[in-house]
Amino acid sequence: MEEKKKKKLDFNIIKSDPTEGHGGFGVGTLSLDNVTPVIIDVDAGEASIEVGAMHARSPVEKGIKFLKTKEEVPNGKPYWLIWVTIDRKEGGAYYAGVTACEMTVDREIRRGYKSLPEHVNRMDKSIKRHIIVDHMDEKSKKVLADFLKNHNAGMWERSAEQLKKDLQAI
């Protein structure tokens, strides 16, 4: 039996603007083509690209009923869902928007906590090139900074100083 190669996940890189050249339908809309979700397992200190998180279908979220308060999931394992938006400038692609959302999951009882409005709003903020990571714990900030640097050092170097400062990675 042939062993399947593991598909390497990568950040979505910008396509050309589908509304370019005309002023019709869709002008002024935001595209999800340039957004990639990254999930940080806080306890393990690991980050990974999880494309399924775009529709709440990442391996962490599958089979979990999300409740409205953290108190309903007292033994939840902590995670961060990071929305990373890539853009391009003269020097090349860079991390333009990076926002973090809290999430906890208790696999044993198949329950979790996340604020859906917060997740949607943070994705929107990322698309609009905001950096919102200062509320993350220090360990997770380092994991995210290392992940972004290791994924593409050039993109990290071209990113805003605010991202590096907020992740304390200057």
PDB file of N, CA and C in Angstrom, residues 10-50:
ATOM      1  N   ASP A  10      -0.323  25.898   3.941  1.00  0.00           N
ATOM      2  CA  ASP A  10       0.393  27.131   3.772  1.00  0.00           C
ATOM      3  C   ASP A  10      -0.570  28.295   3.920  1.00  0.00           C
ATOM      4  N   PHE A  11      -0.038  29.479   4.127  1.00  0.00           N
ATOM      5  CA  PHE A  11      -0.890  30.654   4.167  1.00  0.00           C
ATOM      6  C   PHE A  11      -1.415  30.935   2.777  1.00  0.00           C
ATOM      7  N   ASN A  12      -2.628  31.444   2.731  1.00  0.00           N
ATOM      8  CA  ASN A  12      -3.206  31.836   1.449  1.00  0.00           C
ATOM      9  C   ASN A  12      -2.494  33.088   0.965  1.00  0.00           C
ATOM     10  N   ILE A  13      -1.999  33.043  -0.232  1.00  0.00           N
ATOM     11  CA  ILE A  13      -1.330  34.207  -0.797  1.00  0.00           C
ATOM     12  C   ILE A  13      -2.296  34.889  -1.756  1.00  0.00           C
ATOM     13  N   ILE A  14      -2.168  36.181  -1.821  1.00  0.00           N
ATOM     14  CA  ILE A  14      -3.109  37.028  -2.524  1.00  0.00           C
ATOM     15  C   ILE A  14      -3.264  36.694  -3.985  1.00  0.00           C
ATOM     16  N   LYS A  15      -4.507  36.635  -4.396  1.00  0.00           N
ATOM     17  CA  LYS A  15      -4.840  36.491  -5.810  1.00  0.00           C
ATOM     18  C   LYS A  15      -5.106  37.887  -6.350  1.00  0.00           C
ATOM     19  N   SER A  16      -5.293  37.984  -7.642  1.00  0.00           N
ATOM     20  CA  SER A  16      -5.641  39.286  -8.191  1.00  0.00           C
ATOM     21  C   SER A  16      -7.072  39.637  -7.774  1.00  0.00           C
ATOM     22  N   ASP A  17      -7.374  40.907  -7.733  1.00  0.00           N
ATOM     23  CA  ASP A  17      -8.684  41.397  -7.301  1.00  0.00           C
ATOM     24  C   ASP A  17      -9.734  41.044  -8.344  1.00  0.00           C
ATOM     25  N   PRO A  18     -10.746  40.218  -7.995  1.00  0.00           N
ATOM     26  CA  PRO A  18     -11.748  39.814  -8.984  1.00  0.00           C
ATOM     27  C   PRO A  18     -12.669  40.956  -9.405  1.00  0.00           C
ATOM     28  N   THR A  19     -12.656  42.056  -8.650  1.00  0.00           N
ATOM     29  CA  THR A  19     -13.530  43.181  -9.011  1.00  0.00           C
ATOM     30  C   THR A  19     -12.763  44.284  -9.730  1.00  0.00           C
ATOM     31  N   GLU A  20     -11.482  44.043  -9.974  1.00  0.00           N
ATOM     32  CA  GLU A  20     -10.647  45.055 -10.600  1.00  0.00           C
ATOM     33  C   GLU A  20     -11.147  45.349 -12.017  1.00  0.00           C
ATOM     34  N   GLY A  21     -11.188  46.619 -12.354  1.00  0.00           N
ATOM     35  CA  GLY A  21     -11.535  46.992 -13.720  1.00  0.00           C
ATOM     36  C   GLY A  21     -13.002  47.286 -13.950  1.00  0.00           C
ATOM     37  N   HIS A  22     -13.840  47.049 -12.968  1.00  0.00           N
ATOM     38  CA  HIS A  22     -15.246  47.412 -13.147  1.00  0.00           C
ATOM     39  C   HIS A  22     -15.798  47.930 -11.829  1.00  0.00           C
ATOM     40  N   GLY A  23     -16.847  48.686 -11.892  1.00  0.00           N
ATOM     41  CA  GLY A  23     -17.415  49.285 -10.698  1.00  0.00           C
ATOM     42  C   GLY A  23     -18.711  48.625 -10.305  1.00  0.00           C
ATOM     43  N   GLY A  24     -18.893  47.392 -10.687  1.00  0.00           N
ATOM     44  CA  GLY A  24     -20.166  46.717 -10.454  1.00  0.00           C
ATOM     45  C   GLY A  24     -20.248  46.000  -9.125  1.00  0.00           C
ATOM     46  N   PHE A  25     -21.034  44.947  -9.116  1.00  0.00           N
ATOM     47  CA  PHE A  25     -21.314  44.164  -7.915  1.00  0.00           C
ATOM     48  C   PHE A  25     -20.025  43.671  -7.266  1.00  0.00           C
ATOM     49  N   GLY A  26     -19.965  43.771  -5.958  1.00  0.00           N
ATOM     50  CA  GLY A  26     -18.830  43.232  -5.223  1.00  0.00           C
ATOM     51  C   GLY A  26     -17.752  44.248  -4.902  1.00  0.00           C
ATOM     52  N   VAL A  27     -17.816  45.426  -5.483  1.00  0.00           N
ATOM     53  CA  VAL A  27     -16.801  46.432  -5.196  1.00  0.00           C
ATOM     54  C   VAL A  27     -16.964  46.878  -3.749  1.00  0.00           C
ATOM     55  N   GLY A  28     -15.865  46.930  -3.023  1.00  0.00           N
ATOM     56  CA  GLY A  28     -15.893  47.335  -1.627  1.00  0.00           C
ATOM     57  C   GLY A  28     -16.100  46.175  -0.668  1.00  0.00           C
ATOM     58  N   THR A  29     -16.257  44.952  -1.184  1.00  0.00           N
ATOM     59  CA  THR A  29     -16.420  43.808  -0.298  1.00  0.00           C
ATOM     60  C   THR A  29     -15.051  43.303   0.145  1.00  0.00           C
ATOM     61  N   LEU A  30     -15.029  42.593   1.252  1.00  0.00           N
ATOM     62  CA  LEU A  30     -13.793  42.023   1.764  1.00  0.00           C
ATOM     63  C   LEU A  30     -13.709  40.567   1.353  1.00  0.00           C
ATOM     64  N   SER A  31     -12.530  40.147   0.977  1.00  0.00           N
ATOM     65  CA  SER A  31     -12.326  38.775   0.521  1.00  0.00           C
ATOM     66  C   SER A  31     -11.673  37.942   1.616  1.00  0.00           C
ATOM     67  N   LEU A  32     -12.107  36.692   1.731  1.00  0.00           N
ATOM     68  CA  LEU A  32     -11.493  35.761   2.685  1.00  0.00           C
ATOM     69  C   LEU A  32     -10.316  35.017   2.062  1.00  0.00           C
ATOM     70  N   ASP A  33     -10.027  35.302   0.794  1.00  0.00           N
ATOM     71  CA  ASP A  33      -8.950  34.601   0.104  1.00  0.00           C
ATOM     72  C   ASP A  33      -7.592  34.775   0.783  1.00  0.00           C
ATOM     73  N   ASN A  34      -7.400  35.884   1.487  1.00  0.00           N
ATOM     74  CA  ASN A  34      -6.101  36.198   2.054  1.00  0.00           C
ATOM     75  C   ASN A  34      -6.018  35.916   3.547  1.00  0.00           C
ATOM     76  N   VAL A  35      -7.050  35.266   4.115  1.00  0.00           N
ATOM     77  CA  VAL A  35      -7.101  35.000   5.555  1.00  0.00           C
ATOM     78  C   VAL A  35      -6.837  33.519   5.819  1.00  0.00           C
ATOM     79  N   THR A  36      -5.994  33.265   6.803  1.00  0.00           N
ATOM     80  CA  THR A  36      -5.683  31.894   7.181  1.00  0.00           C
ATOM     81  C   THR A  36      -5.820  31.762   8.698  1.00  0.00           C
ATOM     82  N   PRO A  37      -6.584  30.761   9.169  1.00  0.00           N
ATOM     83  CA  PRO A  37      -6.681  30.543  10.616  1.00  0.00           C
ATOM     84  C   PRO A  37      -5.518  29.682  11.134  1.00  0.00           C
ATOM     85  N   VAL A  38      -4.984  30.114  12.257  1.00  0.00           N
ATOM     86  CA  VAL A  38      -3.926  29.374  12.943  1.00  0.00           C
ATOM     87  C   VAL A  38      -4.451  29.072  14.339  1.00  0.00           C
ATOM     88  N   ILE A  39      -4.305  27.830  14.780  1.00  0.00           N
ATOM     89  CA  ILE A  39      -4.745  27.473  16.134  1.00  0.00           C
ATOM     90  C   ILE A  39      -3.517  27.169  16.985  1.00  0.00           C
ATOM     91  N   ILE A  40      -3.516  27.775  18.181  1.00  0.00           N
ATOM     92  CA  ILE A  40      -2.446  27.516  19.143  1.00  0.00           C
ATOM     93  C   ILE A  40      -3.010  26.663  20.270  1.00  0.00           C
ATOM     94  N   ASP A  41      -2.379  25.521  20.489  1.00  0.00           N
ATOM     95  CA  ASP A  41      -2.671  24.668  21.639  1.00  0.00           C
ATOM     96  C   ASP A  41      -1.801  25.211  22.762  1.00  0.00           C
ATOM     97  N   VAL A  42      -2.415  25.911  23.711  1.00  0.00           N
ATOM     98  CA  VAL A  42      -1.670  26.615  24.760  1.00  0.00           C
ATOM     99  C   VAL A  42      -0.849  25.642  25.603  1.00  0.00           C
ATOM    100  N   ASP A  43      -1.454  24.533  26.035  1.00  0.00           N
ATOM    101  CA  ASP A  43      -0.753  23.576  26.894  1.00  0.00           C
ATOM    102  C   ASP A  43       0.447  22.948  26.189  1.00  0.00           C
ATOM    103  N   ALA A  44       0.270  22.574  24.932  1.00  0.00           N
ATOM    104  CA  ALA A  44       1.349  21.927  24.178  1.00  0.00           C
ATOM    105  C   ALA A  44       2.363  22.932  23.650  1.00  0.00           C
ATOM    106  N   GLY A  45       1.976  24.208  23.573  1.00  0.00           N
ATOM    107  CA  GLY A  45       2.877  25.228  23.036  1.00  0.00           C
ATOM    108  C   GLY A  45       3.121  25.051  21.554  1.00  0.00           C
ATOM    109  N   GLU A  46       2.072  24.637  20.832  1.00  0.00           N
ATOM    110  CA  GLU A  46       2.198  24.371  19.391  1.00  0.00           C
ATOM    111  C   GLU A  46       1.187  25.183  18.603  1.00  0.00           C
ATOM    112  N   ALA A  47       1.590  25.607  17.414  1.00  0.00           N
ATOM    113  CA  ALA A  47       0.706  26.332  16.505  1.00  0.00           C
ATOM    114  C   ALA A  47       0.642  25.588  15.184  1.00  0.00           C
ATOM    115  N   SER A  48      -0.539  25.618  14.564  1.00  0.00           N
ATOM    116  CA  SER A  48      -0.681  24.989  13.259  1.00  0.00           C
ATOM    117  C   SER A  48      -1.760  25.697  12.454  1.00  0.00           C
ATOM    118  N   ILE A  49      -1.592  25.669  11.152  1.00  0.00           N
ATOM    119  CA  ILE A  49      -2.602  26.220  10.258  1.00  0.00           C
ATOM    120  C   ILE A  49      -3.741  25.214  10.203  1.00  0.00           C
ATOM    121  N   GLU A  50      -4.948  25.684  10.444  1.00  0.00           N
ATOM    122  CA  GLU A  50      -6.137  24.823  10.441  1.00  0.00           C
ATOM    123  C   GLU A  50      -7.200  25.462   9.559  1.00  0.00           C
TER     124      GLU A  50
END
